[in-house]
Amino acid sequence: MIDHTGVNVSDFAKSKAFYTQALAPIGYSLLADIPASVTGHTDVAGFGVAPKPDFWISQGTPNHPPIHVAFQVATRAEVNAFYAAALAAGGRDNGGPGLRPHYHPHYWGAFVLDPDGHNIEAVCHASE
């Protein structure tokens, strides 16, 4: 089981604002904001469902190639809300909400590129 993951971002403030807005509809919030003076090397921010962050961003050279991270949600409405919020936050469309039956019959997902081109997805595996 994966405990946590994250991405490197080129503009920490911009990415922190993007993820704060984009992940809110799926129940994630900014839970940790740790400056370089504490980490000893870079600013980091952790997002998740309280009390534990499980998705982190770090100021630095963005991962190359960009990373794909998928957030599992309970409903298709959450996928749709994530997509709308992520676009409103400045994300770029990489595949709107819809069925992806090539994965399995109930795979409902939406994909958005974050400010550094990371492919961020919300996915629901339940039937409608």
CSV table of N, CA and C in Angstrom, one decimal:
chain,number,residue,atom,x,y,z
A,1,MET,N,0.8,-1.2,0.0
A,1,MET,CA,0.0,0.0,0.0
A,1,MET,C,0.9,1.2,0.0
A,2,ILE,N,0.5,2.2,-0.8
A,2,ILE,CA,1.3,3.5,-0.9
A,2,ILE,C,0.8,4.4,0.3
A,3,ASP,N,1.8,4.9,1.0
A,3,ASP,CA,1.5,5.8,2.1
A,3,ASP,C,1.4,7.2,1.7
A,4,HIS,N,2.3,7.7,0.8
A,4,HIS,CA,2.2,9.0,0.3
A,4,HIS,C,3.1,9.1,-1.0
A,5,THR,N,2.8,10.2,-1.7
A,5,THR,CA,3.5,10.4,-3.0
A,5,THR,C,3.5,11.9,-3.2
A,6,GLY,N,4.2,12.3,-4.2
A,6,GLY,CA,4.2,13.8,-4.5
A,6,GLY,C,4.9,14.1,-5.8
A,7,VAL,N,5.0,15.4,-6.1
A,7,VAL,CA,5.6,15.9,-7.3
A,7,VAL,C,6.5,17.1,-7.0
A,8,ASN,N,7.5,17.4,-7.8
A,8,ASN,CA,8.2,18.6,-7.7
A,8,ASN,C,7.6,19.6,-8.6
A,9,VAL,N,7.6,20.9,-8.1
A,9,VAL,CA,6.9,21.9,-8.9
A,9,VAL,C,7.8,23.1,-9.0
A,10,SER,N,7.7,23.9,-10.1
A,10,SER,CA,8.6,25.0,-10.4
A,10,SER,C,8.2,26.3,-9.7
A,11,ASP,N,6.9,26.5,-9.4
A,11,ASP,CA,6.4,27.7,-8.8
A,11,ASP,C,5.6,27.2,-7.6
A,12,PHE,N,6.2,27.2,-6.4
A,12,PHE,CA,5.5,26.6,-5.2
A,12,PHE,C,4.2,27.3,-4.9
A,13,ALA,N,4.2,28.6,-4.9
A,13,ALA,CA,3.0,29.3,-4.5
A,13,ALA,C,1.9,29.1,-5.5
A,14,LYS,N,2.2,29.1,-6.8
A,14,LYS,CA,1.2,28.8,-7.8
A,14,LYS,C,0.6,27.4,-7.7
A,15,SER,N,1.5,26.4,-7.5
A,15,SER,CA,1.0,25.1,-7.4
A,15,SER,C,0.3,24.8,-6.1
A,16,LYS,N,0.7,25.4,-5.1
A,16,LYS,CA,0.0,25.3,-3.8
A,16,LYS,C,-1.5,25.8,-4.0
A,17,ALA,N,-1.6,27.0,-4.6
A,17,ALA,CA,-3.0,27.5,-4.9
A,17,ALA,C,-3.8,26.6,-5.8
A,18,PHE,N,-3.1,26.1,-6.8
A,18,PHE,CA,-3.8,25.2,-7.8
A,18,PHE,C,-4.3,23.9,-7.0
A,19,TYR,N,-3.5,23.3,-6.3
A,19,TYR,CA,-3.9,22.0,-5.6
A,19,TYR,C,-4.9,22.3,-4.5
A,20,THR,N,-4.8,23.4,-3.8
A,20,THR,CA,-5.8,23.8,-2.8
A,20,THR,C,-7.2,23.8,-3.4
A,21,GLN,N,-7.3,24.5,-4.5
A,21,GLN,CA,-8.6,24.6,-5.2
A,21,GLN,C,-9.0,23.4,-5.9
A,22,ALA,N,-8.1,22.7,-6.6
A,22,ALA,CA,-8.5,21.5,-7.4
A,22,ALA,C,-8.9,20.3,-6.6
A,23,LEU,N,-8.2,20.2,-5.4
A,23,LEU,CA,-8.5,19.0,-4.6
A,23,LEU,C,-9.6,19.2,-3.6
A,24,ALA,N,-10.0,20.4,-3.4
A,24,ALA,CA,-11.1,20.6,-2.4
A,24,ALA,C,-12.4,19.8,-2.7
A,25,PRO,N,-12.8,19.7,-3.9
A,25,PRO,CA,-14.1,19.0,-4.1
A,25,PRO,C,-14.0,17.5,-3.8
A,26,ILE,N,-12.8,17.0,-3.7
A,26,ILE,CA,-12.7,15.5,-3.3
A,26,ILE,C,-12.3,15.3,-1.9
A,27,GLY,N,-12.4,16.4,-1.1
A,27,GLY,CA,-12.2,16.3,0.4
A,27,GLY,C,-10.8,16.5,0.8
A,28,TYR,N,-9.9,16.9,-0.1
A,28,TYR,CA,-8.5,17.2,0.3
A,28,TYR,C,-8.4,18.6,0.7
A,29,SER,N,-7.5,18.9,1.7
A,29,SER,CA,-7.1,20.2,2.0
A,29,SER,C,-5.6,20.3,2.3
A,30,LEU,N,-5.1,21.5,2.4
A,30,LEU,CA,-3.7,21.7,2.7
A,30,LEU,C,-3.6,21.4,4.2
A,31,LEU,N,-2.8,20.4,4.6
A,31,LEU,CA,-2.7,20.0,6.0
A,31,LEU,C,-1.3,20.3,6.5
A,32,ALA,N,-0.3,20.5,5.7
A,32,ALA,CA,1.0,20.9,6.1
A,32,ALA,C,1.7,21.8,5.1
A,33,ASP,N,2.3,22.8,5.7
A,33,ASP,CA,3.0,23.8,4.8
A,33,ASP,C,4.4,24.1,5.5
A,34,ILE,N,5.4,23.4,5.0
A,34,ILE,CA,6.7,23.4,5.8
A,34,ILE,C,7.7,24.2,4.9
A,35,PRO,N,8.3,25.2,5.5
A,35,PRO,CA,9.3,26.0,4.7
A,35,PRO,C,10.7,25.3,4.7
A,36,ALA,N,11.5,25.8,3.8
A,36,ALA,CA,12.8,25.3,3.6
A,36,ALA,C,13.6,25.4,4.9
A,37,SER,N,13.3,26.4,5.7
A,37,SER,CA,14.1,26.6,6.9
A,37,SER,C,13.9,25.5,7.9
A,38,VAL,N,12.8,24.7,7.7
A,38,VAL,CA,12.5,23.6,8.6
A,38,VAL,C,13.0,22.3,7.9
A,39,THR,N,12.7,22.1,6.6
A,39,THR,CA,13.1,20.9,5.9
A,39,THR,C,14.6,20.8,5.7
A,40,GLY,N,15.3,22.0,5.6
A,40,GLY,CA,16.7,22.0,5.4
A,40,GLY,C,17.1,22.1,3.9
A,41,HIS,N,16.0,22.1,3.0
A,41,HIS,CA,16.4,22.2,1.6
A,41,HIS,C,15.3,22.8,0.7
A,42,THR,N,14.1,22.6,1.0
A,42,THR,CA,13.1,23.2,0.1
A,42,THR,C,11.7,23.3,0.8
A,43,ASP,N,10.9,24.2,0.2
A,43,ASP,CA,9.5,24.3,0.7
A,43,ASP,C,8.7,23.1,0.3
A,44,VAL,N,7.8,22.6,1.2
A,44,VAL,CA,7.0,21.5,0.9
A,44,VAL,C,5.6,21.7,1.4
A,45,ALA,N,4.6,21.2,0.8
A,45,ALA,CA,3.2,21.3,1.2
A,45,ALA,C,2.5,19.9,1.1
A,46,GLY,N,1.8,19.5,2.1
A,46,GLY,CA,1.1,18.2,2.1
A,46,GLY,C,-0.4,18.4,2.1
A,47,PHE,N,-1.1,17.7,1.2
A,47,PHE,CA,-2.5,17.7,1.1
A,47,PHE,C,-3.1,16.3,1.4
A,48,GLY,N,-4.3,16.3,1.9
A,48,GLY,CA,-4.9,15.0,2.2
A,48,GLY,C,-6.2,15.3,3.0
A,49,VAL,N,-6.7,14.2,3.5
A,49,VAL,CA,-7.9,14.2,4.4
A,49,VAL,C,-7.4,14.1,5.8
A,50,ALA,N,-7.8,15.1,6.6
A,50,ALA,CA,-7.3,15.2,8.0
A,50,ALA,C,-7.4,13.8,8.7
A,51,PRO,N,-6.4,13.5,9.5
A,51,PRO,CA,-5.3,14.3,9.9
A,51,PRO,C,-4.0,14.2,9.2
A,52,LYS,N,-3.9,13.3,8.1
A,52,LYS,CA,-2.7,13.0,7.5
A,52,LYS,C,-2.6,13.4,6.0
A,53,PRO,N,-1.6,14.1,5.7
A,53,PRO,CA,-1.3,14.4,4.3
A,53,PRO,C,-0.8,13.2,3.6
A,54,ASP,N,-1.2,12.9,2.3
A,54,ASP,CA,-0.6,11.8,1.6
A,54,ASP,C,-0.2,12.2,0.2
A,55,PHE,N,-0.4,13.5,-0.2
A,55,PHE,CA,0.0,14.0,-1.5
A,55,PHE,C,0.8,15.3,-1.2
A,56,TRP,N,2.1,15.3,-1.6
A,56,TRP,CA,3.0,16.4,-1.3
A,56,TRP,C,3.5,17.1,-2.6
A,57,ILE,N,3.7,18.4,-2.5
A,57,ILE,CA,4.4,19.1,-3.5
A,57,ILE,C,5.7,19.7,-2.9
A,58,SER,N,6.7,19.7,-3.7
A,58,SER,CA,8.0,20.3,-3.3
A,58,SER,C,8.5,21.3,-4.3
A,59,GLN,N,9.0,22.4,-3.8
A,59,GLN,CA,9.6,23.4,-4.7
A,59,GLN,C,10.9,22.8,-5.3
A,60,GLY,N,11.1,22.9,-6.6
A,60,GLY,CA,12.3,22.3,-7.3
A,60,GLY,C,12.1,22.2,-8.7
A,61,THR,N,13.0,21.5,-9.3
A,61,THR,CA,12.9,21.2,-10.8
A,61,THR,C,11.8,20.2,-11.0
A,62,PRO,N,10.8,20.5,-11.8
A,62,PRO,CA,9.7,19.6,-12.0
A,62,PRO,C,10.1,18.2,-12.5
A,63,ASN,N,9.5,17.2,-12.1
A,63,ASN,CA,9.8,15.8,-12.5
A,63,ASN,C,9.7,15.7,-14.1
A,64,HIS,N,10.6,15.0,-14.7
A,64,HIS,CA,10.6,14.8,-16.1
A,64,HIS,C,10.9,13.4,-16.4
A,65,PRO,N,10.0,12.7,-17.1
A,65,PRO,CA,8.8,13.2,-17.6
A,65,PRO,C,7.8,13.5,-16.4
A,66,PRO,N,6.8,14.3,-16.7
A,66,PRO,CA,5.8,14.6,-15.7
A,66,PRO,C,5.2,13.4,-15.1
A,67,ILE,N,4.7,13.5,-13.9
A,67,ILE,CA,4.1,12.4,-13.1
A,67,ILE,C,2.6,12.3,-13.4
A,68,HIS,N,2.1,11.1,-13.3
A,68,HIS,CA,0.6,10.9,-13.3
A,68,HIS,C,0.2,10.4,-11.9
A,69,VAL,N,-0.7,11.2,-11.3
A,69,VAL,CA,-1.3,10.8,-10.0
A,69,VAL,C,-2.8,10.8,-10.1
A,70,ALA,N,-3.4,9.7,-9.6
A,70,ALA,CA,-4.8,9.5,-9.7
A,70,ALA,C,-5.4,9.4,-8.3
A,71,PHE,N,-6.4,10.2,-8.0
A,71,PHE,CA,-7.0,10.3,-6.7
A,71,PHE,C,-8.4,9.5,-6.8
A,72,GLN,N,-8.5,8.5,-6.0
A,72,GLN,CA,-9.8,7.7,-6.1
A,72,GLN,C,-10.8,8.3,-5.2
A,73,VAL,N,-12.0,8.5,-5.8
A,73,VAL,CA,-13.2,9.1,-5.1
A,73,VAL,C,-14.3,8.1,-5.1
A,74,ALA,N,-15.4,8.5,-4.4
A,74,ALA,CA,-16.5,7.6,-4.2
A,74,ALA,C,-17.6,7.7,-5.3
A,75,THR,N,-17.7,8.9,-5.8
A,75,THR,CA,-18.8,9.2,-6.7
A,75,THR,C,-18.3,9.9,-8.0
A,76,ARG,N,-19.1,9.7,-9.1
A,76,ARG,CA,-18.8,10.4,-10.3
A,76,ARG,C,-19.0,11.9,-10.2
A,77,ALA,N,-19.9,12.3,-9.3
A,77,ALA,CA,-20.1,13.7,-9.1
A,77,ALA,C,-18.8,14.4,-8.6
A,78,GLU,N,-18.0,13.6,-7.7
A,78,GLU,CA,-16.8,14.2,-7.2
A,78,GLU,C,-15.7,14.3,-8.3
A,79,VAL,N,-15.7,13.3,-9.2
A,79,VAL,CA,-14.8,13.4,-10.4
A,79,VAL,C,-15.2,14.7,-11.2
A,80,ASN,N,-16.4,14.9,-11.5
A,80,ASN,CA,-16.9,16.1,-12.2
A,80,ASN,C,-16.5,17.4,-11.5
A,81,ALA,N,-16.7,17.4,-10.2
A,81,ALA,CA,-16.4,18.6,-9.4
A,81,ALA,C,-14.9,18.9,-9.4
A,82,PHE,N,-14.1,17.8,-9.3
A,82,PHE,CA,-12.6,18.0,-9.3
A,82,PHE,C,-12.2,18.6,-10.6
A,83,TYR,N,-12.8,18.1,-11.7
A,83,TYR,CA,-12.4,18.6,-13.1
A,83,TYR,C,-12.7,20.0,-13.2
A,84,ALA,N,-13.9,20.4,-12.8
A,84,ALA,CA,-14.3,21.8,-12.9
A,84,ALA,C,-13.4,22.7,-12.1
A,85,ALA,N,-13.2,22.3,-10.8
A,85,ALA,CA,-12.3,23.1,-9.9
A,85,ALA,C,-10.9,23.2,-10.4
A,86,ALA,N,-10.4,22.1,-11.0
A,86,ALA,CA,-9.0,22.1,-11.4
A,86,ALA,C,-8.9,23.1,-12.7
A,87,LEU,N,-9.8,23.0,-13.6
A,87,LEU,CA,-9.8,24.0,-14.7
A,87,LEU,C,-9.9,25.4,-14.2
A,88,ALA,N,-10.8,25.7,-13.3
A,88,ALA,CA,-11.0,27.0,-12.7
A,88,ALA,C,-9.7,27.5,-12.0
A,89,ALA,N,-8.9,26.6,-11.5
A,89,ALA,CA,-7.7,26.9,-10.8
A,89,ALA,C,-6.5,27.1,-11.8
A,90,GLY,N,-6.7,26.9,-13.1
A,90,GLY,CA,-5.7,27.2,-14.0
A,90,GLY,C,-5.1,25.9,-14.7
A,91,GLY,N,-5.7,24.7,-14.3
A,91,GLY,CA,-5.3,23.5,-14.9
A,91,GLY,C,-5.7,23.4,-16.4
A,92,ARG,N,-5.0,22.6,-17.1
A,92,ARG,CA,-5.4,22.4,-18.6
A,92,ARG,C,-6.0,21.0,-18.8
A,93,ASP,N,-7.1,21.0,-19.6
A,93,ASP,CA,-7.8,19.8,-19.9
A,93,ASP,C,-6.9,18.8,-20.5
A,94,ASN,N,-7.0,17.5,-20.0
A,94,ASN,CA,-6.3,16.4,-20.5
A,94,ASN,C,-7.2,15.2,-20.6
A,95,GLY,N,-8.5,15.5,-20.6
A,95,GLY,CA,-9.5,14.4,-20.8
A,95,GLY,C,-10.7,14.6,-19.8
A,96,GLY,N,-11.8,15.2,-20.3
A,96,GLY,CA,-12.9,15.5,-19.4
A,96,GLY,C,-13.6,14.3,-18.8
A,97,PRO,N,-14.5,14.5,-17.8
A,97,PRO,CA,-15.1,13.4,-17.1
A,97,PRO,C,-15.9,12.5,-18.1
A,98,GLY,N,-15.7,11.2,-17.9
A,98,GLY,CA,-16.4,10.2,-18.7
A,98,GLY,C,-15.9,8.8,-18.4
A,99,LEU,N,-16.7,7.9,-19.0
A,99,LEU,CA,-16.3,6.5,-18.9
A,99,LEU,C,-15.0,6.2,-19.7
A,100,ARG,N,-14.2,5.4,-19.2
A,100,ARG,CA,-13.0,4.8,-19.8
A,100,ARG,C,-13.1,3.3,-19.8
A,101,PRO,N,-14.1,2.8,-20.6
A,101,PRO,CA,-14.4,1.3,-20.6
A,101,PRO,C,-13.2,0.4,-21.0
A,102,HIS,N,-12.2,1.0,-21.6
A,102,HIS,CA,-11.0,0.2,-21.9
A,102,HIS,C,-10.2,-0.2,-20.7
A,103,TYR,N,-10.5,0.5,-19.5
A,103,TYR,CA,-9.9,0.1,-18.3
A,103,TYR,C,-10.8,-0.9,-17.6
A,104,HIS,N,-12.1,-0.6,-17.4
A,104,HIS,CA,-13.1,-1.5,-16.9
A,104,HIS,C,-14.4,-0.8,-17.1
A,105,PRO,N,-15.6,-1.5,-17.1
A,105,PRO,CA,-16.9,-1.0,-17.5
A,105,PRO,C,-17.3,0.2,-16.7
A,106,HIS,N,-16.9,0.4,-15.4
A,106,HIS,CA,-17.4,1.5,-14.6
A,106,HIS,C,-16.3,2.6,-14.3
A,107,TYR,N,-15.2,2.6,-15.0
A,107,TYR,CA,-14.1,3.5,-14.8
A,107,TYR,C,-14.6,4.9,-15.3
A,108,TRP,N,-14.8,5.8,-14.3
A,108,TRP,CA,-15.2,7.2,-14.6
A,108,TRP,C,-14.1,8.1,-14.2
A,109,GLY,N,-13.4,8.7,-15.1
A,109,GLY,CA,-12.3,9.6,-14.7
A,109,GLY,C,-12.3,10.9,-15.4
A,110,ALA,N,-11.4,11.8,-14.9
A,110,ALA,CA,-11.2,13.1,-15.5
A,110,ALA,C,-9.7,13.4,-15.3
A,111,PHE,N,-9.1,14.0,-16.3
A,111,PHE,CA,-7.6,14.3,-16.3
A,111,PHE,C,-7.4,15.8,-16.5
A,112,VAL,N,-6.5,16.3,-15.7
A,112,VAL,CA,-6.1,17.7,-15.8
A,112,VAL,C,-4.6,17.8,-15.7
A,113,LEU,N,-4.0,18.7,-16.5
A,113,LEU,CA,-2.6,19.0,-16.3
A,113,LEU,C,-2.4,20.1,-15.4
A,114,ASP,N,-1.5,19.9,-14.4
A,114,ASP,CA,-1.2,21.0,-13.4
A,114,ASP,C,-0.3,22.0,-14.0
A,115,PRO,N,0.1,23.0,-13.3
A,115,PRO,CA,0.9,24.1,-13.9
A,115,PRO,C,2.2,23.6,-14.5
A,116,ASP,N,2.8,22.5,-14.0
A,116,ASP,CA,4.0,21.9,-14.6
A,116,ASP,C,3.8,20.8,-15.5
A,117,GLY,N,2.5,20.5,-15.9
A,117,GLY,CA,2.3,19.4,-16.8
A,117,GLY,C,2.1,18.0,-16.2
A,118,HIS,N,2.0,17.9,-14.9
A,118,HIS,CA,1.7,16.7,-14.3
A,118,HIS,C,0.3,16.3,-14.6
A,119,ASN,N,0.0,15.0,-14.9
A,119,ASN,CA,-1.3,14.6,-15.2
A,119,ASN,C,-2.0,14.2,-13.9
A,120,ILE,N,-3.0,15.0,-13.5
A,120,ILE,CA,-3.7,14.7,-12.3
A,120,ILE,C,-5.1,14.3,-12.6
A,121,GLU,N,-5.5,13.2,-12.0
A,121,GLU,CA,-6.7,12.5,-12.3
A,121,GLU,C,-7.6,12.3,-11.0
A,122,ALA,N,-8.9,12.4,-11.2
A,122,ALA,CA,-9.8,11.9,-10.2
A,122,ALA,C,-10.6,10.7,-10.9
A,123,VAL,N,-10.7,9.6,-10.1
A,123,VAL,CA,-11.4,8.4,-10.7
A,123,VAL,C,-12.3,7.8,-9.7
A,124,CYS,N,-13.5,7.4,-10.3
A,124,CYS,CA,-14.5,6.6,-9.5
A,124,CYS,C,-14.6,5.3,-10.2
A,125,HIS,N,-14.6,4.2,-9.4
A,125,HIS,CA,-14.7,2.8,-9.9
A,125,HIS,C,-16.1,2.3,-9.7
A,126,ALA,N,-17.0,3.0,-9.1
A,126,ALA,CA,-18.3,2.5,-8.9
A,126,ALA,C,-19.3,2.7,-10.1
A,127,SER,N,-20.3,1.8,-10.1
A,127,SER,CA,-21.3,2.1,-11.2
A,127,SER,C,-22.1,3.3,-10.8
A,128,GLU,N,-22.8,3.8,-11.8
A,128,GLU,CA,-23.6,5.1,-11.5
A,128,GLU,C,-24.6,4.9,-10.5
